[in-house]
Structures are given as structure tokens and as C-alpha cells.
PDB file of C-alpha atoms in Angstrom:
ATOM      1  CA  UNK M 174      27.165 -84.519  29.285  1.00  0.00           C
ATOM      2  CA  UNK M 175      29.921 -82.472  27.239  1.00  0.00           C
ATOM      3  CA  UNK M 176      33.446 -84.226  27.133  1.00  0.00           C
ATOM      4  CA  UNK M 177      36.724 -82.596  26.540  1.00  0.00           C
ATOM      5  CA  UNK M 178      39.492 -85.245  26.816  1.00  0.00           C
ATOM      6  CA  UNK M 179      39.241 -86.137  30.015  1.00  0.00           C
ATOM      7  CA  UNK M 180      36.452 -83.984  31.347  1.00  0.00           C
ATOM      8  CA  UNK M 181      32.990 -84.420  31.546  1.00  0.00           C
ATOM      9  CA  UNK M 182      30.495 -81.641  32.582  1.00  0.00           C
ATOM     10  CA  UNK M 183      27.106 -82.698  34.249  1.00  0.00           C
ATOM     11  CA  UNK M 184      23.797 -81.505  33.036  1.00  0.00           C
ATOM     12  CA  UNK M 185      22.886 -80.385  36.773  1.00  0.00           C
ATOM     13  CA  UNK M 186      23.693 -80.057  39.943  1.00  0.00           C
ATOM     14  CA  UNK M 187      24.606 -82.523  42.253  1.00  0.00           C
ATOM     15  CA  UNK M 188      23.133 -84.932  39.910  1.00  0.00           C
ATOM     16  CA  UNK M 189      24.899 -88.133  37.627  1.00  0.00           C
ATOM     17  CA  UNK M 190      22.728 -89.685  35.061  1.00  0.00           C
ATOM     18  CA  UNK M 191      23.314 -93.322  34.527  1.00  0.00           C
ATOM     19  CA  UNK M 192      24.818 -92.121  30.732  1.00  0.00           C
ATOM     20  CA  UNK M 193      26.857 -89.525  32.253  1.00  0.00           C
ATOM     21  CA  UNK M 194      27.979 -92.754  35.259  1.00  0.00           C
ATOM     22  CA  UNK M 195      29.186 -94.651  32.056  1.00  0.00           C
ATOM     23  CA  UNK M 196      31.115 -92.315  30.881  1.00  0.00           C
ATOM     24  CA  UNK M 197      32.592 -91.242  34.391  1.00  0.00           C
ATOM     25  CA  UNK M 198      33.461 -94.599  35.343  1.00  0.00           C
ATOM     26  CA  UNK M 199      35.097 -95.579  31.903  1.00  0.00           C
ATOM     27  CA  UNK M 200      37.464 -92.798  31.888  1.00  0.00           C
ATOM     28  CA  UNK M 201      38.523 -94.166  35.304  1.00  0.00           C
ATOM     29  CA  UNK M 202      38.940 -97.896  34.670  1.00  0.00           C
ATOM     30  CA  UNK M 203      40.706 -96.966  31.562  1.00  0.00           C
ATOM     31  CA  UNK M 204      42.868 -93.372  32.551  1.00  0.00           C
ATOM     32  CA  UNK M 205      42.956 -93.405  35.859  1.00  0.00           C
ATOM     33  CA  UNK M 206      41.543 -90.414  36.391  1.00  0.00           C
ATOM     34  CA  UNK M 207      38.453 -88.408  35.386  1.00  0.00           C
ATOM     35  CA  UNK M 208      37.563 -84.145  35.957  1.00  0.00           C
ATOM     36  CA  UNK M 209      34.089 -83.556  36.749  1.00  0.00           C
ATOM     37  CA  UNK M 210      32.634 -80.025  36.138  1.00  0.00           C
ATOM     38  CA  UNK M 211      29.014 -78.374  37.561  1.00  0.00           C
ATOM     39  CA  UNK M 212      28.226 -80.665  40.090  1.00  0.00           C
ATOM     40  CA  UNK M 213      28.431 -77.971  43.068  1.00  0.00           C
ATOM     41  CA  UNK M 214      25.840 -75.675  42.962  1.00  0.00           C
ATOM     42  CA  UNK M 215      27.032 -72.070  42.782  1.00  0.00           C
ATOM     43  CA  UNK M 216      25.924 -70.952  46.434  1.00  0.00           C
ATOM     44  CA  UNK M 217      27.442 -74.385  47.905  1.00  0.00           C
ATOM     45  CA  UNK M 218      30.698 -74.001  46.413  1.00  0.00           C
ATOM     46  CA  UNK M 219      31.080 -70.143  47.522  1.00  0.00           C
ATOM     47  CA  UNK M 220      29.920 -71.463  50.636  1.00  0.00           C
ATOM     48  CA  UNK M 221      32.448 -74.461  50.758  1.00  0.00           C
ATOM     49  CA  UNK M 222      35.486 -72.148  49.480  1.00  0.00           C
ATOM     50  CA  UNK M 223      34.545 -69.496  52.673  1.00  0.00           C
ATOM     51  CA  UNK M 224      34.959 -71.984  55.400  1.00  0.00           C
ATOM     52  CA  UNK M 225      37.702 -73.681  53.626  1.00  0.00           C
ATOM     53  CA  UNK M 226      39.182 -70.157  54.066  1.00  0.00           C
ATOM     54  CA  UNK M 227      38.121 -69.882  57.650  1.00  0.00           C
ATOM     55  CA  UNK M 228      40.012 -73.092  58.476  1.00  0.00           C
ATOM     56  CA  UNK M 229      43.108 -72.757  56.979  1.00  0.00           C
ATOM     57  CA  UNK M 230      44.784 -69.848  59.192  1.00  0.00           C
ATOM     58  CA  UNK M 231      47.417 -69.972  61.769  1.00  0.00           C
ATOM     59  CA  UNK M 232      45.738 -70.582  65.268  1.00  0.00           C
ATOM     60  CA  UNK M 233      42.540 -71.141  64.038  1.00  0.00           C
ATOM     61  CA  UNK M 234      40.747 -73.711  66.504  1.00  0.00           C
ATOM     62  CA  UNK M 235      37.311 -75.085  65.850  1.00  0.00           C
ATOM     63  CA  UNK M 236      36.854 -76.734  69.185  1.00  0.00           C
ATOM     64  CA  UNK M 237      34.824 -74.223  70.739  1.00  0.00           C
ATOM     65  CA  UNK M 238      33.797 -76.612  73.923  1.00  0.00           C
ATOM     66  CA  UNK M 239      35.136 -78.030  76.777  1.00  0.00           C
ATOM     67  CA  UNK M 240      39.271 -79.363  76.200  1.00  0.00           C
ATOM     68  CA  UNK M 241      38.322 -80.039  72.079  1.00  0.00           C
ATOM     69  CA  UNK M 242      41.095 -79.245  70.124  1.00  0.00           C
ATOM     70  CA  UNK M 243      40.524 -79.221  66.023  1.00  0.00           C
ATOM     71  CA  UNK M 244      43.171 -76.900  64.975  1.00  0.00           C
ATOM     72  CA  UNK M 245      44.654 -75.950  61.547  1.00  0.00           C
ATOM     73  CA  UNK M 246      48.570 -77.486  60.978  1.00  0.00           C
ATOM     74  CA  UNK M 247      51.062 -75.207  59.256  1.00  0.00           C
ATOM     75  CA  UNK M 248      54.070 -77.228  57.559  1.00  0.00           C
ATOM     76  CA  UNK M 249      56.679 -75.729  55.215  1.00  0.00           C
ATOM     77  CA  UNK M 250      54.794 -75.768  52.555  1.00  0.00           C
ATOM     78  CA  UNK M 251      51.214 -76.417  53.221  1.00  0.00           C
ATOM     79  CA  UNK M 252      48.274 -74.924  55.536  1.00  0.00           C
ATOM     80  CA  UNK M 253      45.903 -78.149  56.264  1.00  0.00           C
ATOM     81  CA  UNK M 254      42.578 -78.722  58.506  1.00  0.00           C
ATOM     82  CA  UNK M 255      41.625 -82.011  58.937  1.00  0.00           C
ATOM     83  CA  UNK M 256      38.260 -82.062  60.112  1.00  0.00           C
ATOM     84  CA  UNK M 257      36.151 -80.383  56.822  1.00  0.00           C
ATOM     85  CA  UNK M 258      32.708 -82.718  57.891  1.00  0.00           C
ATOM     86  CA  UNK M 259      32.867 -80.418  61.380  1.00  0.00           C
ATOM     87  CA  UNK M 260      32.756 -77.304  59.793  1.00  0.00           C
ATOM     88  CA  UNK M 261      31.337 -77.528  55.886  1.00  0.00           C
ATOM     89  CA  UNK M 262      27.525 -78.912  55.639  1.00  0.00           C
ATOM     90  CA  UNK M 263      28.534 -78.406  51.819  1.00  0.00           C
ATOM     91  CA  UNK M 264      31.926 -80.694  51.877  1.00  0.00           C
ATOM     92  CA  UNK M 265      29.552 -83.212  54.019  1.00  0.00           C
ATOM     93  CA  UNK M 266      26.154 -83.261  51.659  1.00  0.00           C
ATOM     94  CA  UNK M 267      29.452 -83.710  48.719  1.00  0.00           C
ATOM     95  CA  UNK M 268      30.588 -87.473  50.125  1.00  0.00           C
ATOM     96  CA  UNK M 269      27.160 -88.473  51.397  1.00  0.00           C
ATOM     97  CA  UNK M 270      25.612 -87.478  47.925  1.00  0.00           C
ATOM     98  CA  UNK M 271      23.720 -90.180  46.510  1.00  0.00           C
ATOM     99  CA  UNK M 272      24.905 -90.338  43.051  1.00  0.00           C
ATOM    100  CA  UNK M 273      28.189 -89.749  44.231  1.00  0.00           C
ATOM    101  CA  UNK M 274      28.441 -92.783  46.355  1.00  0.00           C
ATOM    102  CA  UNK M 275      27.069 -95.229  44.087  1.00  0.00           C
ATOM    103  CA  UNK M 276      29.916 -94.159  41.292  1.00  0.00           C
ATOM    104  CA  UNK M 277      32.461 -94.676  44.167  1.00  0.00           C
ATOM    105  CA  UNK M 278      31.069 -97.590  44.928  1.00  0.00           C
ATOM    106  CA  UNK M 279      30.863 -99.420  41.647  1.00  0.00           C
ATOM    107  CA  UNK M 280      34.323 -98.055  41.008  1.00  0.00           C
ATOM    108  CA  UNK M 281      35.944 -99.726  44.296  1.00  0.00           C
ATOM    109  CA  UNK M 282      33.863-102.000  43.986  1.00  0.00           C
ATOM    110  CA  UNK M 283      32.319-102.593  47.495  1.00  0.00           C
ATOM    111  CA  UNK M 284      30.561 -99.563  49.866  1.00  0.00           C
ATOM    112  CA  UNK M 285      33.290 -96.851  50.255  1.00  0.00           C
ATOM    113  CA  UNK M 286      34.534 -95.359  53.496  1.00  0.00           C
ATOM    114  CA  UNK M 287      36.237 -92.202  54.127  1.00  0.00           C
ATOM    115  CA  UNK M 288      39.624 -92.955  54.584  1.00  0.00           C
ATOM    116  CA  UNK M 289      40.897 -89.590  55.379  1.00  0.00           C
ATOM    117  CA  UNK M 290      39.837 -85.781  54.345  1.00  0.00           C
ATOM    118  CA  UNK M 291      41.384 -82.064  54.565  1.00  0.00           C
ATOM    119  CA  UNK M 292      40.985 -78.739  53.754  1.00  0.00           C
ATOM    120  CA  UNK M 293      44.457 -77.954  52.230  1.00  0.00           C
ATOM    121  CA  UNK M 294      46.416 -74.455  51.301  1.00  0.00           C
ATOM    122  CA  UNK M 295      49.383 -75.005  49.349  1.00  0.00           C
ATOM    123  CA  UNK M 296      52.027 -72.378  49.188  1.00  0.00           C
ATOM    124  CA  UNK M 297      53.933 -71.336  46.606  1.00  0.00           C
ATOM    125  CA  UNK M 298      57.313 -73.357  45.869  1.00  0.00           C
ATOM    126  CA  UNK M 299      60.450 -73.720  44.019  1.00  0.00           C
ATOM    127  CA  UNK M 300      61.047 -77.273  44.046  1.00  0.00           C
ATOM    128  CA  UNK M 301      58.843 -79.589  44.246  1.00  0.00           C
ATOM    129  CA  UNK M 302      58.313 -81.621  47.257  1.00  0.00           C
ATOM    130  CA  UNK M 303      57.092 -85.248  46.247  1.00  0.00           C
ATOM    131  CA  UNK M 304      58.255 -86.981  42.746  1.00  0.00           C
ATOM    132  CA  UNK M 305      56.116 -89.606  41.275  1.00  0.00           C
ATOM    133  CA  UNK M 306      54.507 -91.734  43.594  1.00  0.00           C
ATOM    134  CA  UNK M 307      51.784 -94.139  44.538  1.00  0.00           C
ATOM    135  CA  UNK M 308      49.877 -93.842  47.844  1.00  0.00           C
ATOM    136  CA  UNK M 309      49.980 -97.302  49.481  1.00  0.00           C
ATOM    137  CA  UNK M 310      50.920 -96.056  53.378  1.00  0.00           C
ATOM    138  CA  UNK M 311      47.809 -95.459  56.154  1.00  0.00           C
ATOM    139  CA  UNK M 312      47.527 -92.822  59.101  1.00  0.00           C
ATOM    140  CA  UNK M 313      50.884 -93.746  60.522  1.00  0.00           C
ATOM    141  CA  UNK M 314      50.019 -93.361  64.183  1.00  0.00           C
ATOM    142  CA  UNK M 315      47.790 -96.357  63.524  1.00  0.00           C
ATOM    143  CA  UNK M 316      49.247 -98.449  61.440  1.00  0.00           C
ATOM    144  CA  UNK M 317      53.111 -97.376  61.690  1.00  0.00           C
ATOM    145  CA  UNK M 318      54.928 -98.128  58.367  1.00  0.00           C
ATOM    146  CA  UNK M 319      52.520-100.517  56.779  1.00  0.00           C
ATOM    147  CA  UNK M 320      51.796-100.639  53.155  1.00  0.00           C
ATOM    148  CA  UNK M 321      48.247-101.877  51.647  1.00  0.00           C
ATOM    149  CA  UNK M 322      47.756-102.242  48.083  1.00  0.00           C
ATOM    150  CA  UNK M 323      43.827-101.966  48.854  1.00  0.00           C
ATOM    151  CA  UNK M 324      42.130-100.000  45.887  1.00  0.00           C
ATOM    152  CA  UNK M 325      41.595 -96.404  47.210  1.00  0.00           C
ATOM    153  CA  UNK M 326      40.061 -93.393  45.080  1.00  0.00           C
ATOM    154  CA  UNK M 327      40.821 -90.065  45.614  1.00  0.00           C
ATOM    155  CA  UNK M 328      38.880 -86.890  45.226  1.00  0.00           C
ATOM    156  CA  UNK M 329      40.553 -83.294  44.915  1.00  0.00           C
ATOM    157  CA  UNK M 330      37.852 -80.096  44.454  1.00  0.00           C
ATOM    158  CA  UNK M 331      39.374 -77.119  43.491  1.00  0.00           C
ATOM    159  CA  UNK M 332      38.474 -74.109  45.506  1.00  0.00           C
ATOM    160  CA  UNK M 333      40.931 -71.913  43.331  1.00  0.00           C
ATOM    161  CA  UNK M 334      41.597 -71.608  39.806  1.00  0.00           C
ATOM    162  CA  UNK M 335      44.736 -74.083  38.894  1.00  0.00           C
ATOM    163  CA  UNK M 336      46.371 -72.996  35.705  1.00  0.00           C
ATOM    164  CA  UNK M 337      49.262 -74.534  36.665  1.00  0.00           C
ATOM    165  CA  UNK M 338      50.907 -76.212  40.001  1.00  0.00           C
ATOM    166  CA  UNK M 339      47.783 -78.838  39.623  1.00  0.00           C
ATOM    167  CA  UNK M 340      47.761 -82.622  39.963  1.00  0.00           C
ATOM    168  CA  UNK M 341      49.864 -84.476  37.605  1.00  0.00           C
ATOM    169  CA  UNK M 342      48.348 -87.765  36.650  1.00  0.00           C
ATOM    170  CA  UNK M 343      50.318 -90.812  34.660  1.00  0.00           C
ATOM    171  CA  UNK M 344      47.064 -91.944  32.165  1.00  0.00           C
ATOM    172  CA  UNK M 345      46.646 -95.522  32.717  1.00  0.00           C
ATOM    173  CA  UNK M 346      49.690 -96.146  35.038  1.00  0.00           C
ATOM    174  CA  UNK M 347      47.364 -97.324  37.454  1.00  0.00           C
ATOM    175  CA  UNK M 348      47.397-101.342  36.271  1.00  0.00           C
ATOM    176  CA  UNK M 349      50.731-101.810  36.964  1.00  0.00           C
ATOM    177  CA  UNK M 350      52.445 -99.603  39.233  1.00  0.00           C
ATOM    178  CA  UNK M 351      51.797-101.625  42.605  1.00  0.00           C
ATOM    179  CA  UNK M 352      54.163-104.368  41.820  1.00  0.00           C
ATOM    180  CA  UNK M 353      56.814-101.848  41.655  1.00  0.00           C
ATOM    181  CA  UNK M 354      56.117-100.295  44.862  1.00  0.00           C
ATOM    182  CA  UNK M 355      55.089-102.341  46.912  1.00  0.00           C
ATOM    183  CA  UNK M 356      58.355-103.783  48.199  1.00  0.00           C
ATOM    184  CA  UNK M 357      60.577-100.647  48.100  1.00  0.00           C
ATOM    185  CA  UNK M 358      61.308 -99.295  51.810  1.00  0.00           C
ATOM    186  CA  UNK M 359      58.400 -97.108  53.091  1.00  0.00           C
ATOM    187  CA  UNK M 360      60.233 -93.433  53.149  1.00  0.00           C
ATOM    188  CA  UNK M 361      61.568 -94.022  49.293  1.00  0.00           C
ATOM    189  CA  UNK M 362      59.851 -93.278  46.572  1.00  0.00           C
ATOM    190  CA  UNK M 363      58.998 -94.915  42.914  1.00  0.00           C
ATOM    191  CA  UNK M 364      62.151 -95.597  41.294  1.00  0.00           C
ATOM    192  CA  UNK M 365      62.657 -93.822  37.939  1.00  0.00           C
ATOM    193  CA  UNK M 366      64.345 -96.471  36.219  1.00  0.00           C
ATOM    194  CA  UNK M 367      60.729 -98.342  36.136  1.00  0.00           C
ATOM    195  CA  UNK M 368      58.515 -94.842  35.344  1.00  0.00           C
ATOM    196  CA  UNK M 369      56.779 -95.845  32.063  1.00  0.00           C
ATOM    197  CA  UNK M 370      57.771 -93.864  29.196  1.00  0.00           C
ATOM    198  CA  UNK M 371      54.861 -94.945  27.025  1.00  0.00           C
ATOM    199  CA  UNK M 372      52.181 -93.554  29.609  1.00  0.00           C
ATOM    200  CA  UNK M 373      50.611 -90.038  29.058  1.00  0.00           C
ATOM    201  CA  UNK M 374      51.867 -87.761  31.522  1.00  0.00           C
ATOM    202  CA  UNK M 375      48.499 -85.132  32.460  1.00  0.00           C
ATOM    203  CA  UNK M 376      48.720 -82.133  34.148  1.00  0.00           C
ATOM    204  CA  UNK M 377      45.099 -81.236  35.744  1.00  0.00           C
ATOM    205  CA  UNK M 378      44.387 -77.614  35.462  1.00  0.00           C
ATOM    206  CA  UNK M 379      40.873 -76.691  36.443  1.00  0.00           C
ATOM    207  CA  UNK M 380      38.491 -73.653  37.788  1.00  0.00           C
ATOM    208  CA  UNK M 381      36.690 -73.295  41.178  1.00  0.00           C
ATOM    209  CA  UNK M 382      34.482 -76.501  41.615  1.00  0.00           C
ATOM    210  CA  UNK M 383      36.093 -79.161  39.961  1.00  0.00           C
ATOM    211  CA  UNK M 384      35.988 -82.512  40.983  1.00  0.00           C
ATOM    212  CA  UNK M 385      39.213 -84.454  40.123  1.00  0.00           C
ATOM    213  CA  UNK M 386      38.910 -88.649  41.154  1.00  0.00           C
ATOM    214  CA  UNK M 387      41.794 -90.731  40.578  1.00  0.00           C
ATOM    215  CA  UNK M 388      43.328 -93.874  41.339  1.00  0.00           C
ATOM    216  CA  UNK M 389      45.608 -93.617  43.902  1.00  0.00           C
ATOM    217  CA  UNK M 390      47.511 -96.843  42.228  1.00  0.00           C
ATOM    218  CA  UNK M 391      48.438 -94.439  39.555  1.00  0.00           C
ATOM    219  CA  UNK M 392      51.484 -92.584  39.519  1.00  0.00           C
ATOM    220  CA  UNK M 393      50.908 -89.321  40.191  1.00  0.00           C
ATOM    221  CA  UNK M 394      52.581 -86.019  41.835  1.00  0.00           C
ATOM    222  CA  UNK M 395      52.158 -82.068  42.573  1.00  0.00           C
ATOM    223  CA  UNK M 396      52.706 -79.471  40.461  1.00  0.00           C
ATOM    224  CA  UNK M 397      55.182 -76.636  41.022  1.00  0.00           C
ATOM    225  CA  UNK M 398      52.952 -74.036  42.410  1.00  0.00           C
ATOM    226  CA  UNK M 399      53.740 -70.481  41.589  1.00  0.00           C
ATOM    227  CA  UNK M 400      50.636 -69.110  43.451  1.00  0.00           C
ATOM    228  CA  UNK M 401      48.212 -70.588  46.510  1.00  0.00           C
ATOM    229  CA  UNK M 402      46.571 -73.487  45.719  1.00  0.00           C
ATOM    230  CA  UNK M 403      43.172 -74.156  48.135  1.00  0.00           C
ATOM    231  CA  UNK M 404      41.777 -77.913  47.705  1.00  0.00           C
ATOM    232  CA  UNK M 405      39.183 -80.032  49.413  1.00  0.00           C
ATOM    233  CA  UNK M 406      40.778 -83.685  49.618  1.00  0.00           C
ATOM    234  CA  UNK M 407      38.983 -86.959  50.251  1.00  0.00           C
ATOM    235  CA  UNK M 408      40.577 -90.418  49.701  1.00  0.00           C
ATOM    236  CA  UNK M 409      37.871 -93.049  49.739  1.00  0.00           C
ATOM    237  CA  UNK M 410      38.835 -96.516  50.730  1.00  0.00           C
ATOM    238  CA  UNK M 411      36.544 -99.869  50.643  1.00  0.00           C
ATOM    239  CA  UNK M 412      34.735-100.688  53.395  1.00  0.00           C
ATOM    240  CA  UNK M 413      37.035-104.128  53.846  1.00  0.00           C
ATOM    241  CA  UNK M 414      40.319-101.717  54.224  1.00  0.00           C
ATOM    242  CA  UNK M 415      42.757-103.926  56.002  1.00  0.00           C
ATOM    243  CA  UNK M 416      44.771-101.047  58.039  1.00  0.00           C
ATOM    244  CA  UNK M 417      43.195 -98.781  60.635  1.00  0.00           C
ATOM    245  CA  UNK M 418      40.939 -95.993  60.341  1.00  0.00           C
ATOM    246  CA  UNK M 419      40.928 -92.890  62.381  1.00  0.00           C
ATOM    247  CA  UNK M 420      37.243 -91.782  63.177  1.00  0.00           C
ATOM    248  CA  UNK M 421      35.843 -88.438  61.036  1.00  0.00           C
ATOM    249  CA  UNK M 422      34.938 -85.600  63.547  1.00  0.00           C
ATOM    250  CA  UNK M 423      31.674 -84.208  61.893  1.00  0.00           C
ATOM    251  CA  UNK M 424      29.252 -81.976  63.374  1.00  0.00           C
ATOM    252  CA  UNK M 425      25.890 -84.378  62.791  1.00  0.00           C
ATOM    253  CA  UNK M 426      24.089 -81.032  61.751  1.00  0.00           C
ATOM    254  CA  UNK M 427      25.931 -81.405  58.363  1.00  0.00           C
ATOM    255  CA  UNK M 428      24.366 -84.699  57.828  1.00  0.00           C
ATOM    256  CA  UNK M 429      20.890 -85.068  55.431  1.00  0.00           C
ATOM    257  CA  UNK M 430      21.587 -87.700  53.898  1.00  0.00           C
ATOM    258  CA  UNK M 431      21.257 -92.082  54.032  1.00  0.00           C
ATOM    259  CA  UNK M 432      24.965 -92.832  53.423  1.00  0.00           C
ATOM    260  CA  UNK M 433      26.357 -92.666  57.157  1.00  0.00           C
ATOM    261  CA  UNK M 434      28.306 -95.628  56.955  1.00  0.00           C
ATOM    262  CA  UNK M 435      30.876 -93.493  55.098  1.00  0.00           C
ATOM    263  CA  UNK M 436      32.116 -92.328  58.376  1.00  0.00           C
ATOM    264  CA  UNK M 437      32.278 -95.784  59.854  1.00  0.00           C
ATOM    265  CA  UNK M 438      36.159 -97.006  60.574  1.00  0.00           C
ATOM    266  CA  UNK M 439      36.988-100.555  60.700  1.00  0.00           C
ATOM    267  CA  UNK M 440      36.072-102.647  63.562  1.00  0.00           C
ATOM    268  CA  UNK M 441      39.975-103.656  64.003  1.00  0.00           C
ATOM    269  CA  UNK M 442      40.509-100.446  66.199  1.00  0.00           C
ATOM    270  CA  UNK M 443      39.277-100.486  69.438  1.00  0.00           C
ATOM    271  CA  UNK M 444      40.770 -96.971  70.417  1.00  0.00           C
ATOM    272  CA  UNK M 445      44.135 -98.136  72.156  1.00  0.00           C
ATOM    273  CA  UNK M 446      47.527 -97.269  70.014  1.00  0.00           C
ATOM    274  CA  UNK M 447      49.800-100.363  70.293  1.00  0.00           C
ATOM    275  CA  UNK M 448      53.023 -99.478  71.208  1.00  0.00           C
ATOM    276  CA  UNK M 449      56.197-100.911  69.351  1.00  0.00           C
ATOM    277  CA  UNK M 450      59.087-102.410  70.712  1.00  0.00           C
ATOM    278  CA  UNK M 451      62.088-100.335  70.807  1.00  0.00           C
ATOM    279  CA  UNK M 452      64.641-101.711  68.407  1.00  0.00           C
ATOM    280  CA  UNK M 453      68.050-102.490  69.661  1.00  0.00           C
ATOM    281  CA  UNK M 454      71.050-100.322  68.066  1.00  0.00           C
ATOM    282  CA  UNK M 455      72.244-103.629  66.513  1.00  0.00           C
ATOM    283  CA  UNK M 456      68.813-104.449  64.776  1.00  0.00           C
ATOM    284  CA  UNK M 457      68.547-100.932  63.635  1.00  0.00           C
ATOM    285  CA  UNK M 458      72.057-100.679  61.787  1.00  0.00           C
ATOM    286  CA  UNK M 459      71.108-104.450  60.102  1.00  0.00           C
ATOM    287  CA  UNK M 460      67.725-103.213  59.204  1.00  0.00           C
ATOM    288  CA  UNK M 461      69.806-100.176  57.532  1.00  0.00           C
ATOM    289  CA  UNK M 462      71.806-102.803  55.759  1.00  0.00           C
ATOM    290  CA  UNK M 463      69.134-104.598  54.781  1.00  0.00           C
ATOM    291  CA  UNK M 464      67.457-101.483  53.282  1.00  0.00           C
ATOM    292  CA  UNK M 465      70.339-100.079  51.836  1.00  0.00           C
ATOM    293  CA  UNK M 466      70.975-104.287  50.001  1.00  0.00           C
ATOM    294  CA  UNK M 467      67.486-104.334  48.472  1.00  0.00           C
ATOM    295  CA  UNK M 468      67.721-100.596  47.070  1.00  0.00           C
ATOM    296  CA  UNK M 469      68.086-100.844  43.069  1.00  0.00           C
ATOM    297  CA  UNK M 470      71.396 -99.564  41.013  1.00  0.00           C
TER     298      UNK M 470
END
């Protein structure tokens, strides 16, 4: 394995030796993130990029039968497709790889589950849509505005070369950021006054096929994009995650490994979404006032 800052090149495609595992985990534990190169075979990478690009188009729909609707979704700054394991055998093979799953399991401390996943194309922008933050929320349809301190690890696979506009991460911040963020209103970003000045800010550059793993409790934000960026995003949580997880849609023909439990959802989701009670006008005013009082000045 070769090392350059936080970058590690595994010696064989889709294999992680015990020594490589130790070095990668050391970087995750110390800095909160790591960059892994050479894990994806060149032909697999080409196929993964092709599948991502096919899905990231307006009006794309992978639901070919009955009333299925598996469409791409466009926002002001992105195009997203939330069912990568349905259309890509390579995406499925990465997350079910035995060595990779063992790495995720070791870091999280328990068997992992897939919290969410998507192919994403980000468009050039003139100003950041998101500043420094940590990930404590979950699927808002199932869990409204609740926050969860459960440990999570995120994987980003660069599917385009990224020289600017990539992930920005504050090294070491995963050890102390939750306390400053958990009590804030759901729509409030990390307080600028509490961003640690002693932490090293890293802009993660890379090429097609680079895998970035990072602890989502660490402060992070996207960089300012000047050209399109395409990635595969996957969030992993532990199998005892306290929130409700949506099912992952996949084609069983893409499964050729043993780690099927990755696609299991938490047992407390019955398939019925609870309706929240409508708040009275006075209650809404009171809540707004309470949020205002709690804000730091």
C-alpha cells in the first residue's frame, strides 16, 4: 500500500489486506476520513460510470413493468437517481464485497445497514448551497425532523475527475461536533462561532474510481463546482439504527455475495407512515418563539 497524506492505494482490485485494513481504519479513527484508490476494476468502473450517466437524465425511468416509477429527480443544483442497486451490478458488488463490508463493520462496531444511496450529478454553481454541517437527520418522510446521534459512515465514489468542487472535510472534527449540533433546530446549520479553528480543512481531490469514506459526524461541505461532478453516494449505519430506514430497491440478479443483510431495514417500520397531528396557529407561533430564543447571538 502506498500512502500520500490521507490517500491509500490497495495493491489488488477489490481486495483489502489485513495491513491495508489497519492503515485505513487508523486514518478513519484519527482524521475521520480516508481515500482509497485502485479498489474498483477498470472495466467495472467503466460500467459503473455508464450506468450512472444513463440514469442521471431528465425523464429517465427504470421502472419498466406494471406501475413502477423509478425516476431521476432534478433540483436546482443536482440530478439524482435513488436506486443504484436496481440498475448497477457494480454498485451492488462494491457494497457487498466481503473485505469492504468487514471494513465498514469494524469501524461502526456492529454489522452495517445501507441507510440511503444514490447516483448524483452536481451542476456548476456560483455560491455554496450548503455550508459546514454534520449528518444527524434521516429519511424525512419516515422520521420527520428527528435527529439521530447514531454513528454513520458515508462512501463517495468519484465517477468524474474532481480537481475542485469535491468534498471538504475538517480533519478530526468527528470527535467533538455532535454536542454542538444536536440541540439546534432541524433547519439550522452548524454555528460558525463553534467551528474549530485548530482542525485541518481538507479539500478532497481525486480521479474516477476513487473511493472516499468519511464519518458523517465530522464537519463537511461540498466545494464550489465549476464543472459537472458525478458520484455514487452511499450512507452506512449500524444494524441498530434508531430511525426508520426505507427499503432499498434492487435487482436480485445483481447479488452475487453473501452480505444480503445490508439491504435489511429496521424492524420497527411496518410499512405505514404515521400522520403527524396538525399544530394550532398559537402552537406554531410558540414553537417559532422558542426556536428564536435558543439561537446563539
